[in-house]
Amino acid sequence: MFHAYANPARFLKIARPLTPMLIWTGIALAAFGAWAGLTQTPPDYLQGETVRILYLHVPAAWLGMGGWSGIAIGSIAYLVWRHPLAALSARACAVPGALFAAVCLITGSIWGRPTWGTWWQWDGRLTSMLLLFFVYLAYIALSRADGQRGGDGRIPALFGLAGTVLLPIIRYSVVWWNTLHQGQSLTLTKSTIDNAILWPLPFTLVGFTLLFAGIVLMRMRAMLAAGKVEARMRRMAAA
Amino acid sequence: MNQWAFVAAAYAVTILAGGGITFASYIQMRRAERAAEELRRP
């Protein structure tokens, strides 16, 4: 089934109607979650109003790491099956992934100043997330250089796989090291955050994830169209 | 400083970044697809 959608024509047939659905549903859910987080939840007894940054910081962290997971999955699919669409999907995840990693770092820093009394601390979680942001920038530069030199995309794909090593480091940094960043407040099965504060978070989490998927689809469509134009120009120049 | 100033700053950063990349990706897609469409026309 997966191989069937590696065909660009089939992919576009699905991506065209799916893109606006993902974008508008994502915007609606994220906007509702953000509004509810601002107006419908009580302040935290310790953090006060700054707890509301959680509704943006957590989805940004999730998508910063999720974007690299997308790069890794696309890279594996490209290296194993040589589907050009897989390489394209990996490249399309890079810029939004880097942006959300940056948003995670900035919103975390904004939250840290009133809560910890500092904008930045070189602890395990913050440093590993910053490292992921730099690895994103390296991947973007590498895949652009590979495309300009007419490379086959294998080197960015290998780099995409190698960078995956950062994901468990970020995830378990608060367990492995005694960090200023608090331990895991949320897992799939339990939460240490009260439901009165927690409930808008799934809305922003799902909303931003759908928005991210829509952005990736738009970037893939742009790359496919640019590729068609380039191929056509080459044919016209050769004729 | 008022805690709401930090909350507003975090929301502004996220809205600008999220809105910016959504808009930029849309414009990039529209331009590329329009260029491809124009080349297909005889």
PDB file of C-alpha atoms in Angstrom:
ATOM      1  CA  MET A   1       0.000   0.000   0.000  1.00  0.00           C
ATOM      2  CA  PHE A   2       2.853   2.348   0.951  1.00  0.00           C
ATOM      3  CA  HIS A   3       4.488   1.842  -2.459  1.00  0.00           C
ATOM      4  CA  ALA A   4       1.301   2.876  -4.283  1.00  0.00           C
ATOM      5  CA  TYR A   5       1.471   6.380  -2.773  1.00  0.00           C
ATOM      6  CA  ALA A   6       5.127   6.778  -3.782  1.00  0.00           C
ATOM      7  CA  ASN A   7       3.782   7.631  -7.234  1.00  0.00           C
ATOM      8  CA  PRO A   8       3.786  11.486  -7.503  1.00  0.00           C
ATOM      9  CA  ALA A   9       0.513  11.590  -9.499  1.00  0.00           C
ATOM     10  CA  ARG A  10      -1.293   9.441  -6.913  1.00  0.00           C
ATOM     11  CA  PHE A  11       0.273  11.434  -4.097  1.00  0.00           C
ATOM     12  CA  LEU A  12      -0.916  14.752  -5.607  1.00  0.00           C
ATOM     13  CA  LYS A  13      -4.433  13.380  -6.075  1.00  0.00           C
ATOM     14  CA  ILE A  14      -4.630  12.865  -2.312  1.00  0.00           C
ATOM     15  CA  ALA A  15      -2.475  15.827  -1.214  1.00  0.00           C
ATOM     16  CA  ARG A  16      -4.494  18.497  -3.078  1.00  0.00           C
ATOM     17  CA  PRO A  17      -7.792  18.043  -1.175  1.00  0.00           C
ATOM     18  CA  LEU A  18      -6.003  17.030   2.043  1.00  0.00           C
ATOM     19  CA  THR A  19      -3.839  20.185   2.328  1.00  0.00           C
ATOM     20  CA  PRO A  20      -6.611  22.757   3.051  1.00  0.00           C
ATOM     21  CA  MET A  21      -8.393  20.273   5.340  1.00  0.00           C
ATOM     22  CA  LEU A  22      -5.278  19.814   7.468  1.00  0.00           C
ATOM     23  CA  ILE A  23      -4.419  23.527   7.507  1.00  0.00           C
ATOM     24  CA  TRP A  24      -7.884  24.823   8.461  1.00  0.00           C
ATOM     25  CA  THR A  25      -8.661  22.066  10.991  1.00  0.00           C
ATOM     26  CA  GLY A  26      -5.198  22.567  12.505  1.00  0.00           C
ATOM     27  CA  ILE A  27      -5.649  26.348  12.764  1.00  0.00           C
ATOM     28  CA  ALA A  28      -9.143  25.967  14.291  1.00  0.00           C
ATOM     29  CA  LEU A  29      -8.031  23.438  16.936  1.00  0.00           C
ATOM     30  CA  ALA A  30      -4.811  25.299  17.803  1.00  0.00           C
ATOM     31  CA  ALA A  31      -6.654  28.635  18.024  1.00  0.00           C
ATOM     32  CA  PHE A  32      -9.347  27.127  20.275  1.00  0.00           C
ATOM     33  CA  GLY A  33      -6.760  25.460  22.514  1.00  0.00           C
ATOM     34  CA  ALA A  34      -4.697  28.662  22.769  1.00  0.00           C
ATOM     35  CA  TRP A  35      -7.801  30.760  23.535  1.00  0.00           C
ATOM     36  CA  ALA A  36      -8.998  28.250  26.148  1.00  0.00           C
ATOM     37  CA  GLY A  37      -5.519  28.167  27.666  1.00  0.00           C
ATOM     38  CA  LEU A  38      -5.551  31.946  27.997  1.00  0.00           C
ATOM     39  CA  THR A  39      -9.066  32.447  29.282  1.00  0.00           C
ATOM     40  CA  GLN A  40     -10.667  29.203  30.503  1.00  0.00           C
ATOM     41  CA  THR A  41      -8.054  27.746  32.882  1.00  0.00           C
ATOM     42  CA  PRO A  42      -6.954  28.865  36.351  1.00  0.00           C
ATOM     43  CA  PRO A  43      -3.399  30.073  37.063  1.00  0.00           C
ATOM     44  CA  ASP A  44      -1.057  27.508  38.617  1.00  0.00           C
ATOM     45  CA  TYR A  45      -0.546  27.757  42.398  1.00  0.00           C
ATOM     46  CA  LEU A  46       3.253  27.951  41.946  1.00  0.00           C
ATOM     47  CA  GLN A  47       3.903  29.244  38.417  1.00  0.00           C
ATOM     48  CA  GLY A  48       0.985  31.672  38.301  1.00  0.00           C
ATOM     49  CA  GLU A  49      -0.081  32.884  34.842  1.00  0.00           C
ATOM     50  CA  THR A  50       3.128  31.718  33.109  1.00  0.00           C
ATOM     51  CA  VAL A  51       1.796  28.138  33.150  1.00  0.00           C
ATOM     52  CA  ARG A  52      -0.215  29.190  30.042  1.00  0.00           C
ATOM     53  CA  ILE A  53       2.998  29.066  27.984  1.00  0.00           C
ATOM     54  CA  LEU A  54       2.692  25.267  28.340  1.00  0.00           C
ATOM     55  CA  TYR A  55      -0.048  25.173  25.659  1.00  0.00           C
ATOM     56  CA  LEU A  56       2.459  26.406  23.046  1.00  0.00           C
ATOM     57  CA  HIS A  57       5.762  25.131  24.408  1.00  0.00           C
ATOM     58  CA  VAL A  58       4.739  21.450  24.607  1.00  0.00           C
ATOM     59  CA  PRO A  59       3.375  21.240  20.996  1.00  0.00           C
ATOM     60  CA  ALA A  60       6.482  23.090  19.754  1.00  0.00           C
ATOM     61  CA  ALA A  61       8.769  20.589  21.538  1.00  0.00           C
ATOM     62  CA  TRP A  62       6.669  17.671  20.222  1.00  0.00           C
ATOM     63  CA  LEU A  63       6.902  18.961  16.631  1.00  0.00           C
ATOM     64  CA  GLY A  64      10.579  19.873  16.936  1.00  0.00           C
ATOM     65  CA  MET A  65      11.230  16.198  17.715  1.00  0.00           C
ATOM     66  CA  GLY A  66       8.402  14.935  15.473  1.00  0.00           C
ATOM     67  CA  GLY A  67       9.889  16.797  12.500  1.00  0.00           C
ATOM     68  CA  TRP A  68      13.145  14.921  12.921  1.00  0.00           C
ATOM     69  CA  SER A  69      11.239  11.635  13.247  1.00  0.00           C
ATOM     70  CA  GLY A  70       9.662  12.521   9.875  1.00  0.00           C
ATOM     71  CA  ILE A  71      13.128  13.115   8.410  1.00  0.00           C
ATOM     72  CA  ALA A  72      14.315   9.761   9.795  1.00  0.00           C
ATOM     73  CA  ILE A  73      11.304   7.814   8.438  1.00  0.00           C
ATOM     74  CA  GLY A  74      11.610   9.507   5.016  1.00  0.00           C
ATOM     75  CA  SER A  75      15.359   8.813   4.973  1.00  0.00           C
ATOM     76  CA  ILE A  76      14.925   5.105   5.798  1.00  0.00           C
ATOM     77  CA  ALA A  77      12.212   4.765   3.122  1.00  0.00           C
ATOM     78  CA  TYR A  78      14.472   6.486   0.587  1.00  0.00           C
ATOM     79  CA  LEU A  79      17.546   4.409   1.432  1.00  0.00           C
ATOM     80  CA  VAL A  80      15.596   1.108   1.372  1.00  0.00           C
ATOM     81  CA  TRP A  81      13.103   1.598  -1.482  1.00  0.00           C
ATOM     82  CA  ARG A  82      14.647   4.547  -3.345  1.00  0.00           C
ATOM     83  CA  HIS A  83      11.302   6.341  -3.578  1.00  0.00           C
ATOM     84  CA  PRO A  84      12.029   9.981  -4.547  1.00  0.00           C
ATOM     85  CA  LEU A  85       8.890  11.052  -2.654  1.00  0.00           C
ATOM     86  CA  ALA A  86      10.384   9.692   0.565  1.00  0.00           C
ATOM     87  CA  ALA A  87      13.457  11.925   0.167  1.00  0.00           C
ATOM     88  CA  LEU A  88      11.140  14.819  -0.672  1.00  0.00           C
ATOM     89  CA  SER A  89       9.042  14.264   2.464  1.00  0.00           C
ATOM     90  CA  ALA A  90      12.200  14.221   4.600  1.00  0.00           C
ATOM     91  CA  ARG A  91      13.382  17.515   3.083  1.00  0.00           C
ATOM     92  CA  ALA A  92       9.906  19.043   3.513  1.00  0.00           C
ATOM     93  CA  CYS A  93       9.970  18.295   7.266  1.00  0.00           C
ATOM     94  CA  ALA A  94      13.285  20.104   7.828  1.00  0.00           C
ATOM     95  CA  VAL A  95      12.353  23.817   7.792  1.00  0.00           C
ATOM     96  CA  PRO A  96       9.101  23.507   9.809  1.00  0.00           C
ATOM     97  CA  GLY A  97      10.846  21.124  12.213  1.00  0.00           C
ATOM     98  CA  ALA A  98      13.694  23.607  12.741  1.00  0.00           C
ATOM     99  CA  LEU A  99      11.200  26.425  13.218  1.00  0.00           C
ATOM    100  CA  PHE A 100       9.211  24.546  15.866  1.00  0.00           C
ATOM    101  CA  ALA A 101      12.462  23.545  17.631  1.00  0.00           C
ATOM    102  CA  ALA A 102      13.329  27.276  17.709  1.00  0.00           C
ATOM    103  CA  VAL A 103       9.838  28.147  19.015  1.00  0.00           C
ATOM    104  CA  CYS A 104      10.293  25.484  21.723  1.00  0.00           C
ATOM    105  CA  LEU A 105      13.626  27.022  22.777  1.00  0.00           C
ATOM    106  CA  ILE A 106      12.315  30.620  22.727  1.00  0.00           C
ATOM    107  CA  THR A 107       9.031  29.914  24.558  1.00  0.00           C
ATOM    108  CA  GLY A 108      10.947  27.775  27.073  1.00  0.00           C
ATOM    109  CA  SER A 109      13.358  30.632  27.646  1.00  0.00           C
ATOM    110  CA  ILE A 110      10.476  33.104  28.081  1.00  0.00           C
ATOM    111  CA  TRP A 111       8.898  30.725  30.617  1.00  0.00           C
ATOM    112  CA  GLY A 112      12.238  30.148  32.373  1.00  0.00           C
ATOM    113  CA  ARG A 113      12.915  33.812  33.185  1.00  0.00           C
ATOM    114  CA  PRO A 114       9.994  34.343  35.627  1.00  0.00           C
ATOM    115  CA  THR A 115       9.959  30.704  36.824  1.00  0.00           C
ATOM    116  CA  TRP A 116      13.663  29.836  37.233  1.00  0.00           C
ATOM    117  CA  GLY A 117      15.026  33.389  37.310  1.00  0.00           C
ATOM    118  CA  THR A 118      17.159  32.821  34.201  1.00  0.00           C
ATOM    119  CA  TRP A 119      16.647  32.925  30.434  1.00  0.00           C
ATOM    120  CA  TRP A 120      19.020  30.025  29.808  1.00  0.00           C
ATOM    121  CA  GLN A 121      20.765  27.186  31.603  1.00  0.00           C
ATOM    122  CA  TRP A 122      23.203  24.725  30.019  1.00  0.00           C
ATOM    123  CA  ASP A 123      21.361  21.692  31.354  1.00  0.00           C
ATOM    124  CA  GLY A 124      20.748  18.392  29.586  1.00  0.00           C
ATOM    125  CA  ARG A 125      17.273  19.095  28.169  1.00  0.00           C
ATOM    126  CA  LEU A 126      17.917  22.652  26.946  1.00  0.00           C
ATOM    127  CA  THR A 127      21.351  21.870  25.496  1.00  0.00           C
ATOM    128  CA  SER A 128      20.199  18.722  23.659  1.00  0.00           C
ATOM    129  CA  MET A 129      17.227  20.630  22.177  1.00  0.00           C
ATOM    130  CA  LEU A 130      19.574  23.434  21.043  1.00  0.00           C
ATOM    131  CA  LEU A 131      21.814  20.780  19.501  1.00  0.00           C
ATOM    132  CA  LEU A 132      18.798  19.375  17.595  1.00  0.00           C
ATOM    133  CA  PHE A 133      18.111  22.879  16.226  1.00  0.00           C
ATOM    134  CA  PHE A 134      21.706  23.144  14.940  1.00  0.00           C
ATOM    135  CA  VAL A 135      21.492  19.630  13.458  1.00  0.00           C
ATOM    136  CA  TYR A 136      18.339  20.761  11.601  1.00  0.00           C
ATOM    137  CA  LEU A 137      20.284  23.730  10.154  1.00  0.00           C
ATOM    138  CA  ALA A 138      23.098  21.379   9.085  1.00  0.00           C
ATOM    139  CA  TYR A 139      20.571  19.025   7.427  1.00  0.00           C
ATOM    140  CA  ILE A 140      18.929  21.929   5.549  1.00  0.00           C
ATOM    141  CA  ALA A 141      22.330  23.159   4.292  1.00  0.00           C
ATOM    142  CA  LEU A 142      23.427  19.621   3.365  1.00  0.00           C
ATOM    143  CA  SER A 143      20.254  18.717   1.458  1.00  0.00           C
ATOM    144  CA  ARG A 144      20.351  22.055  -0.438  1.00  0.00           C
ATOM    145  CA  ALA A 145      24.006  21.567  -1.363  1.00  0.00           C
ATOM    146  CA  ASP A 146      23.262  17.967  -2.428  1.00  0.00           C
ATOM    147  CA  GLY A 147      20.366  19.140  -4.624  1.00  0.00           C
ATOM    148  CA  GLN A 148      22.477  21.900  -6.243  1.00  0.00           C
ATOM    149  CA  ARG A 149      25.315  19.474  -7.018  1.00  0.00           C
ATOM    150  CA  GLY A 150      22.900  16.980  -8.538  1.00  0.00           C
ATOM    151  CA  GLY A 151      23.535  14.422  -5.784  1.00  0.00           C
ATOM    152  CA  ASP A 152      21.366  11.339  -5.357  1.00  0.00           C
ATOM    153  CA  GLY A 153      20.164  12.353  -1.851  1.00  0.00           C
ATOM    154  CA  ARG A 154      21.955   9.500  -0.086  1.00  0.00           C
ATOM    155  CA  ILE A 155      24.205  11.722   2.071  1.00  0.00           C
ATOM    156  CA  PRO A 156      21.340  13.856   3.503  1.00  0.00           C
ATOM    157  CA  ALA A 157      19.392  10.620   4.114  1.00  0.00           C
ATOM    158  CA  LEU A 158      22.307   9.107   6.058  1.00  0.00           C
ATOM    159  CA  PHE A 159      22.682  12.364   7.996  1.00  0.00           C
ATOM    160  CA  GLY A 160      18.934  12.289   8.715  1.00  0.00           C
ATOM    161  CA  LEU A 161      19.296   8.795  10.167  1.00  0.00           C
ATOM    162  CA  ALA A 162      22.396   9.681  12.205  1.00  0.00           C
ATOM    163  CA  GLY A 163      20.654  12.688  13.784  1.00  0.00           C
ATOM    164  CA  THR A 164      17.980  10.376  15.216  1.00  0.00           C
ATOM    165  CA  VAL A 165      20.394   9.573  18.052  1.00  0.00           C
ATOM    166  CA  LEU A 166      19.457  12.972  19.564  1.00  0.00           C
ATOM    167  CA  LEU A 167      15.779  12.059  20.051  1.00  0.00           C
ATOM    168  CA  PRO A 168      16.224   9.580  22.961  1.00  0.00           C
ATOM    169  CA  ILE A 169      18.853  11.912  24.471  1.00  0.00           C
ATOM    170  CA  ILE A 170      16.315  14.775  24.531  1.00  0.00           C
ATOM    171  CA  ARG A 171      13.536  12.482  25.791  1.00  0.00           C
ATOM    172  CA  TYR A 172      15.535  10.937  28.653  1.00  0.00           C
ATOM    173  CA  SER A 173      17.814  13.910  29.473  1.00  0.00           C
ATOM    174  CA  VAL A 174      15.651  14.767  32.496  1.00  0.00           C
ATOM    175  CA  VAL A 175      15.945  11.159  33.730  1.00  0.00           C
ATOM    176  CA  TRP A 176      19.660  10.652  33.048  1.00  0.00           C
ATOM    177  CA  TRP A 177      20.874  13.978  34.449  1.00  0.00           C
ATOM    178  CA  ASN A 178      19.848  16.116  37.398  1.00  0.00           C
ATOM    179  CA  THR A 179      18.608  19.103  35.395  1.00  0.00           C
ATOM    180  CA  LEU A 180      16.960  22.439  36.115  1.00  0.00           C
ATOM    181  CA  HIS A 181      14.239  21.410  33.652  1.00  0.00           C
ATOM    182  CA  GLN A 182      11.540  19.513  35.513  1.00  0.00           C
ATOM    183  CA  GLY A 183      11.072  15.775  34.970  1.00  0.00           C
ATOM    184  CA  GLN A 184       8.443  14.245  32.715  1.00  0.00           C
ATOM    185  CA  SER A 185       5.079  15.833  33.586  1.00  0.00           C
ATOM    186  CA  LEU A 186       3.270  14.029  30.778  1.00  0.00           C
ATOM    187  CA  THR A 187       3.411  10.511  29.430  1.00  0.00           C
ATOM    188  CA  LEU A 188       0.925   8.617  27.279  1.00  0.00           C
ATOM    189  CA  THR A 189      -0.691   7.050  30.351  1.00  0.00           C
ATOM    190  CA  LYS A 190      -0.351   9.597  33.162  1.00  0.00           C
ATOM    191  CA  SER A 191       0.040  13.271  33.936  1.00  0.00           C
ATOM    192  CA  THR A 192       1.180  15.175  37.012  1.00  0.00           C
ATOM    193  CA  ILE A 193      -0.719  18.264  35.801  1.00  0.00           C
ATOM    194  CA  ASP A 194      -4.241  18.837  37.123  1.00  0.00           C
ATOM    195  CA  ASN A 195      -7.018  18.329  34.547  1.00  0.00           C
ATOM    196  CA  ALA A 196      -8.329  21.873  35.170  1.00  0.00           C
ATOM    197  CA  ILE A 197      -5.073  23.169  33.630  1.00  0.00           C
ATOM    198  CA  LEU A 198      -4.314  20.285  31.264  1.00  0.00           C
ATOM    199  CA  TRP A 199      -7.509  20.017  29.167  1.00  0.00           C
ATOM    200  CA  PRO A 200      -6.706  22.656  26.428  1.00  0.00           C
ATOM    201  CA  LEU A 201      -3.323  21.022  25.718  1.00  0.00           C
ATOM    202  CA  PRO A 202      -4.671  18.157  23.512  1.00  0.00           C
ATOM    203  CA  PHE A 203      -6.348  20.796  21.311  1.00  0.00           C
ATOM    204  CA  THR A 204      -3.116  22.737  20.686  1.00  0.00           C
ATOM    205  CA  LEU A 205      -1.149  19.483  20.403  1.00  0.00           C
ATOM    206  CA  VAL A 206      -3.435  17.985  17.725  1.00  0.00           C
ATOM    207  CA  GLY A 207      -4.008  21.406  16.074  1.00  0.00           C
ATOM    208  CA  PHE A 208      -0.328  22.203  15.633  1.00  0.00           C
ATOM    209  CA  THR A 209       0.357  18.616  14.478  1.00  0.00           C
ATOM    210  CA  LEU A 210      -2.288  18.897  11.727  1.00  0.00           C
ATOM    211  CA  LEU A 211      -0.920  22.325  10.773  1.00  0.00           C
ATOM    212  CA  PHE A 212       2.584  20.848  10.594  1.00  0.00           C
ATOM    213  CA  ALA A 213       1.327  18.028   8.330  1.00  0.00           C
ATOM    214  CA  GLY A 214      -0.380  20.613   6.073  1.00  0.00           C
ATOM    215  CA  ILE A 215       2.827  22.678   5.866  1.00  0.00           C
ATOM    216  CA  VAL A 216       4.833  19.551   4.949  1.00  0.00           C
ATOM    217  CA  LEU A 217       2.319  18.704   2.196  1.00  0.00           C
ATOM    218  CA  MET A 218       2.509  22.274   0.810  1.00  0.00           C
ATOM    219  CA  ARG A 219       6.315  22.135   0.774  1.00  0.00           C
ATOM    220  CA  MET A 220       6.256  18.708  -0.954  1.00  0.00           C
ATOM    221  CA  ARG A 221       3.841  20.033  -3.597  1.00  0.00           C
ATOM    222  CA  ALA A 222       6.107  23.065  -4.157  1.00  0.00           C
ATOM    223  CA  MET A 223       9.167  20.812  -4.575  1.00  0.00           C
ATOM    224  CA  LEU A 224       7.324  18.492  -6.995  1.00  0.00           C
ATOM    225  CA  ALA A 225       6.137  21.451  -9.104  1.00  0.00           C
ATOM    226  CA  ALA A 226       9.608  23.055  -9.082  1.00  0.00           C
ATOM    227  CA  GLY A 227      11.076  19.708 -10.177  1.00  0.00           C
ATOM    228  CA  LYS A 228       8.617  19.533 -13.093  1.00  0.00           C
ATOM    229  CA  VAL A 229       9.555  23.064 -14.206  1.00  0.00           C
ATOM    230  CA  GLU A 230      13.262  22.262 -14.020  1.00  0.00           C
ATOM    231  CA  ALA A 231      12.853  19.027 -16.001  1.00  0.00           C
ATOM    232  CA  ARG A 232      10.801  20.824 -18.649  1.00  0.00           C
ATOM    233  CA  MET A 233      13.370  23.637 -18.963  1.00  0.00           C
ATOM    234  CA  ARG A 234      16.148  21.070 -19.399  1.00  0.00           C
ATOM    235  CA  ARG A 235      14.198  19.309 -22.144  1.00  0.00           C
ATOM    236  CA  MET A 236      13.537  22.638 -23.888  1.00  0.00           C
ATOM    237  CA  ALA A 237      17.223  23.628 -23.635  1.00  0.00           C
ATOM    238  CA  ALA A 238      18.307  20.257 -25.054  1.00  0.00           C
ATOM    239  CA  ALA A 239      15.836  20.404 -27.970  1.00  0.00           C
TER     240      ALA A 239
ATOM    241  CA  MET B   1       7.646  42.285  35.393  1.00  0.00           C
ATOM    242  CA  ASN B   2       3.978  41.314  35.023  1.00  0.00           C
ATOM    243  CA  GLN B   3       3.647  37.565  34.287  1.00  0.00           C
ATOM    244  CA  TRP B   4       1.178  38.316  31.486  1.00  0.00           C
ATOM    245  CA  ALA B   5       3.972  40.084  29.552  1.00  0.00           C
ATOM    246  CA  PHE B   6       5.868  36.759  29.349  1.00  0.00           C
ATOM    247  CA  VAL B   7       2.706  34.914  28.297  1.00  0.00           C
ATOM    248  CA  ALA B   8       1.996  37.536  25.594  1.00  0.00           C
ATOM    249  CA  ALA B   9       5.595  37.327  24.318  1.00  0.00           C
ATOM    250  CA  ALA B  10       5.397  33.506  24.033  1.00  0.00           C
ATOM    251  CA  TYR B  11       2.056  33.680  22.190  1.00  0.00           C
ATOM    252  CA  ALA B  12       3.396  36.396  19.837  1.00  0.00           C
ATOM    253  CA  VAL B  13       6.494  34.342  18.956  1.00  0.00           C
ATOM    254  CA  THR B  14       4.416  31.215  18.245  1.00  0.00           C
ATOM    255  CA  ILE B  15       1.757  33.019  16.196  1.00  0.00           C
ATOM    256  CA  LEU B  16       4.369  34.892  14.130  1.00  0.00           C
ATOM    257  CA  ALA B  17       6.467  31.770  13.521  1.00  0.00           C
ATOM    258  CA  GLY B  18       3.501  29.445  12.823  1.00  0.00           C
ATOM    259  CA  GLY B  19       1.641  31.985  10.693  1.00  0.00           C
ATOM    260  CA  GLY B  20       4.805  33.011   8.874  1.00  0.00           C
ATOM    261  CA  ILE B  21       5.813  29.514   7.803  1.00  0.00           C
ATOM    262  CA  THR B  22       2.237  28.577   6.831  1.00  0.00           C
ATOM    263  CA  PHE B  23       1.918  31.690   4.648  1.00  0.00           C
ATOM    264  CA  ALA B  24       5.418  31.354   3.154  1.00  0.00           C
ATOM    265  CA  SER B  25       4.856  27.655   2.324  1.00  0.00           C
ATOM    266  CA  TYR B  26       1.492  28.478   0.709  1.00  0.00           C
ATOM    267  CA  ILE B  27       2.987  31.251  -1.458  1.00  0.00           C
ATOM    268  CA  GLN B  28       5.917  29.010  -2.436  1.00  0.00           C
ATOM    269  CA  MET B  29       3.518  26.185  -3.400  1.00  0.00           C
ATOM    270  CA  ARG B  30       1.190  28.486  -5.389  1.00  0.00           C
ATOM    271  CA  ARG B  31       4.079  30.054  -7.323  1.00  0.00           C
ATOM    272  CA  ALA B  32       5.684  26.688  -8.131  1.00  0.00           C
ATOM    273  CA  GLU B  33       2.384  25.066  -9.191  1.00  0.00           C
ATOM    274  CA  ARG B  34       1.450  28.103 -11.314  1.00  0.00           C
ATOM    275  CA  ALA B  35       4.868  28.035 -13.044  1.00  0.00           C
ATOM    276  CA  ALA B  36       4.456  24.296 -13.742  1.00  0.00           C
ATOM    277  CA  GLU B  37       0.929  24.872 -15.081  1.00  0.00           C
ATOM    278  CA  GLU B  38       2.078  27.692 -17.391  1.00  0.00           C
ATOM    279  CA  LEU B  39       4.830  25.529 -18.848  1.00  0.00           C
ATOM    280  CA  ARG B  40       2.310  22.767 -19.648  1.00  0.00           C
ATOM    281  CA  ARG B  41       0.198  25.125 -21.748  1.00  0.00           C
ATOM    282  CA  PRO B  42       1.011  24.978 -25.460  1.00  0.00           C
TER     283      PRO B  42
END
